mmCIF file of C-alpha atoms in Angstrom:
data_model
loop_
_atom_site.group_PDB
_atom_site.id
_atom_site.type_symbol
_atom_site.label_atom_id
_atom_site.label_comp_id
_atom_site.label_asym_id
_atom_site.label_seq_id
_atom_site.Cartn_x
_atom_site.Cartn_y
_atom_site.Cartn_z
ATOM 1 C CA MET A 1 0.000 0.000 0.000
ATOM 2 C CA PHE A 2 1.342 3.325 -1.041
ATOM 3 C CA VAL A 3 0.781 6.261 1.294
ATOM 4 C CA LYS A 4 1.503 9.667 -0.154
ATOM 5 C CA THR A 5 2.699 12.206 2.328
ATOM 6 C CA LEU A 6 1.505 15.753 1.974
ATOM 7 C CA THR A 7 4.118 18.431 1.767
ATOM 8 C CA MET A 8 3.785 21.820 3.441
ATOM 9 C CA LYS A 9 2.969 23.374 0.055
ATOM 10 C CA ASN A 10 0.041 20.956 -0.409
ATOM 11 C CA TRP A 11 -1.306 21.733 3.080
ATOM 12 C CA LEU A 12 -1.149 25.474 2.382
ATOM 13 C CA PHE A 13 -2.953 24.996 -0.916
ATOM 14 C CA ILE A 14 -5.723 22.876 0.672
ATOM 15 C CA GLY A 15 -6.059 25.379 3.518
ATOM 16 C CA ALA A 16 -6.379 28.287 1.057
ATOM 17 C CA VAL A 17 -9.070 26.475 -0.935
ATOM 18 C CA VAL A 18 -11.039 25.592 2.196
ATOM 19 C CA TRP A 19 -10.743 29.194 3.469
ATOM 20 C CA PHE A 20 -11.846 30.604 0.112
ATOM 21 C CA PHE A 21 -14.994 28.486 -0.082
ATOM 22 C CA THR A 22 -15.987 28.877 3.553
ATOM 23 C CA SER A 23 -15.291 32.611 3.815
ATOM 24 C CA CYS A 24 -17.532 33.577 0.896
ATOM 25 C CA LYS A 25 -21.005 34.246 2.189
ATOM 26 C CA LYS A 26 -24.080 34.879 0.174
ATOM 27 C CA SER A 27 -25.837 38.097 1.021
ATOM 28 C CA THR A 28 -28.805 37.583 3.316
ATOM 29 C CA ASP A 29 -30.160 41.041 2.493
ATOM 30 C CA ASP A 30 -32.892 40.306 -0.022
ATOM 31 C CA ASN A 31 -34.473 43.544 -1.193
ATOM 32 C CA THR A 32 -37.041 41.822 -3.375
ATOM 33 C CA ILE A 33 -40.462 43.290 -2.709
ATOM 34 C CA THR A 34 -42.952 40.495 -2.099
ATOM 35 C CA LYS A 35 -46.428 40.252 -0.602
ATOM 36 C CA GLU A 36 -44.917 38.260 2.273
ATOM 37 C CA ARG A 37 -42.446 41.042 3.095
ATOM 38 C CA LEU A 38 -45.129 43.735 2.850
ATOM 39 C CA THR A 39 -47.491 41.880 5.187
ATOM 40 C CA GLY A 40 -47.634 43.599 8.569
ATOM 41 C CA SER A 41 -48.828 46.710 10.392
ATOM 42 C CA TYR A 42 -47.889 50.262 9.408
ATOM 43 C CA LYS A 43 -48.202 53.721 10.902
ATOM 44 C CA LEU A 44 -48.239 56.842 8.753
ATOM 45 C CA ASN A 45 -45.075 58.962 8.795
ATOM 46 C CA SER A 46 -46.052 61.657 6.311
ATOM 47 C CA ILE A 47 -48.019 62.762 3.292
ATOM 48 C CA THR A 48 -46.136 65.057 0.932
ATOM 49 C CA MET A 49 -47.141 66.829 -2.267
ATOM 50 C CA LYS A 50 -45.120 68.279 -5.104
ATOM 51 C CA ALA A 51 -46.887 70.432 -7.690
ATOM 52 C CA GLY A 52 -45.054 71.106 -10.939
ATOM 53 C CA SER A 53 -41.586 72.502 -10.301
ATOM 54 C CA SER A 54 -42.385 73.696 -6.767
ATOM 55 C CA ALA A 55 -40.647 72.220 -3.734
ATOM 56 C CA GLU A 56 -42.147 69.153 -2.087
ATOM 57 C CA GLN A 57 -44.266 70.062 0.957
ATOM 58 C CA ASN A 58 -45.398 68.031 3.947
ATOM 59 C CA VAL A 59 -49.206 68.227 3.930
ATOM 60 C CA THR A 60 -49.963 65.631 6.613
ATOM 61 C CA ASP A 61 -51.588 68.216 8.905
ATOM 62 C CA ASN A 62 -53.699 69.539 6.005
ATOM 63 C CA TYR A 63 -55.259 66.134 5.314
ATOM 64 C CA LEU A 64 -55.432 64.350 8.665
ATOM 65 C CA THR A 65 -56.777 65.256 12.085
ATOM 66 C CA ALA A 66 -54.910 64.330 15.278
ATOM 67 C CA CYS A 67 -57.094 61.263 15.750
ATOM 68 C CA GLU A 68 -56.200 59.981 12.241
ATOM 69 C CA LYS A 69 -52.422 60.463 12.422
ATOM 70 C CA ASP A 70 -51.932 57.604 14.900
ATOM 71 C CA ASP A 71 -54.062 55.046 13.061
ATOM 72 C CA ILE A 72 -52.660 51.687 11.941
ATOM 73 C CA THR A 73 -53.003 49.980 8.572
ATOM 74 C CA LYS A 74 -52.522 46.215 8.704
ATOM 75 C CA LEU A 75 -51.766 44.397 5.436
ATOM 76 C CA ASN A 76 -52.847 40.777 5.897
ATOM 77 C CA SER A 77 -51.335 37.803 4.061
ATOM 78 C CA ASP A 78 -54.701 37.003 2.426
ATOM 79 C CA ASN A 79 -54.543 40.375 0.587
ATOM 80 C CA THR A 80 -57.070 42.054 2.863
ATOM 81 C CA TYR A 81 -56.230 45.110 4.917
ATOM 82 C CA GLU A 82 -57.596 46.594 8.110
ATOM 83 C CA TYR A 83 -57.478 50.307 8.831
ATOM 84 C CA MET A 84 -57.700 50.603 12.603
ATOM 85 C CA ASP A 85 -58.532 53.745 14.547
ATOM 86 C CA ALA A 86 -55.694 53.490 17.076
ATOM 87 C CA GLY A 87 -54.536 55.826 19.825
ATOM 88 C CA ILE A 88 -56.782 58.892 19.888
ATOM 89 C CA THR A 89 -60.202 57.596 18.810
ATOM 90 C CA CYS A 90 -62.048 59.600 16.167
ATOM 91 C CA ASN A 91 -65.774 60.222 16.498
ATOM 92 C CA PRO A 92 -67.068 58.246 14.688
ATOM 93 C CA PRO A 93 -64.188 55.723 14.627
ATOM 94 C CA GLY A 94 -62.422 55.476 11.266
ATOM 95 C CA ASN A 95 -62.110 51.700 11.055
ATOM 96 C CA ALA A 96 -62.225 50.185 7.559
ATOM 97 C CA THR A 97 -61.374 47.027 5.656
ATOM 98 C CA GLY A 98 -60.593 46.297 2.046
ATOM 99 C CA ILE A 99 -58.229 44.516 -0.327
ATOM 100 C CA TRP A 100 -54.657 45.202 -1.366
ATOM 101 C CA ASP A 101 -52.351 43.723 -3.978
ATOM 102 C CA LEU A 102 -48.829 43.873 -5.332
ATOM 103 C CA PRO A 103 -49.285 43.502 -9.112
ATOM 104 C CA SER A 104 -45.572 44.192 -9.732
ATOM 105 C CA GLN A 105 -42.369 45.254 -7.962
ATOM 106 C CA THR A 106 -43.275 48.895 -8.657
ATOM 107 C CA THR A 107 -47.075 48.897 -8.254
ATOM 108 C CA PHE A 108 -49.161 48.779 -5.072
ATOM 109 C CA LYS A 109 -52.942 48.556 -5.199
ATOM 110 C CA GLN A 110 -55.392 49.314 -2.395
ATOM 111 C CA ASP A 111 -59.042 48.725 -3.267
ATOM 112 C CA ASN A 112 -59.377 50.453 -6.665
ATOM 113 C CA GLU A 113 -56.504 52.881 -6.119
ATOM 114 C CA VAL A 114 -53.237 52.198 -7.949
ATOM 115 C CA PHE A 115 -49.999 53.625 -6.526
ATOM 116 C CA ASP A 116 -46.384 53.637 -7.627
ATOM 117 C CA LEU A 117 -44.352 51.689 -5.091
ATOM 118 C CA ASP A 118 -41.389 54.043 -4.682
ATOM 119 C CA ARG A 119 -39.595 52.384 -1.775
ATOM 120 C CA PHE A 120 -39.737 49.422 0.547
ATOM 121 C CA ASP A 121 -36.673 48.504 2.574
ATOM 122 C CA GLY A 122 -38.375 46.158 5.020
ATOM 123 C CA GLN A 123 -39.319 49.022 7.353
ATOM 124 C CA ILE A 124 -40.299 52.066 5.284
ATOM 125 C CA LEU A 125 -43.094 51.753 2.720
ATOM 126 C CA GLN A 126 -43.422 54.687 0.346
ATOM 127 C CA ILE A 127 -46.151 54.849 -2.293
ATOM 128 C CA SER A 128 -47.201 57.693 -4.580
ATOM 129 C CA GLN A 129 -49.699 58.833 -7.179
ATOM 130 C CA THR A 130 -49.186 61.407 -9.892
ATOM 131 C CA GLN A 131 -52.212 63.256 -11.239
ATOM 132 C CA VAL A 132 -52.954 66.369 -13.222
ATOM 133 C CA GLN A 133 -54.925 68.907 -11.173
ATOM 134 C CA PHE A 134 -55.929 72.260 -12.638
ATOM 135 C CA GLY A 135 -53.489 71.739 -15.509
ATOM 136 C CA GLN A 136 -50.537 71.030 -13.195
ATOM 137 C CA THR A 137 -48.844 67.698 -12.445
ATOM 138 C CA VAL A 138 -49.128 66.889 -8.738
ATOM 139 C CA LYS A 139 -47.327 64.010 -7.039
ATOM 140 C CA THR A 140 -48.676 62.848 -3.677
ATOM 141 C CA THR A 141 -46.377 60.591 -1.645
ATOM 142 C CA ILE A 142 -47.404 58.563 1.407
ATOM 143 C CA THR A 143 -44.658 57.263 3.686
ATOM 144 C CA MET A 144 -45.384 54.641 6.354
ATOM 145 C CA GLN A 145 -43.274 52.905 9.018
ATOM 146 C CA LYS A 146 -43.656 49.178 9.555
ATOM 147 C CA LEU A 147 -44.312 48.342 13.214
#
């Protein structure tokens, strides 16, 4: 029986190969936007508007009362959503339900409203709509924080 002895050079080579293959890690940060990743509860951060070439403005206070700003939207895995009057209760309460969908990586749909999905990083969900109002292009952006 012939036993081959390994030289120091062979050991170094084997060690380098083992190190190379075990030190390479695949990225665990998957930024793919999926229904599963979107599922969860969200609280509104802001509503902004940009009309034509004007600067973007935060209009949250113009559109929502104090009792609406703390409400929660829950996107369920069965593509239903619940809008829950949380914190300061409105009179009457603003609870609602409906359906949502993710037709593509860049489109978010809630009931019959279609939004551009501008950003989702696992925590911040940002959707927008662009419309022409009084002859001027207006972009409305809604930013929400996942809870």
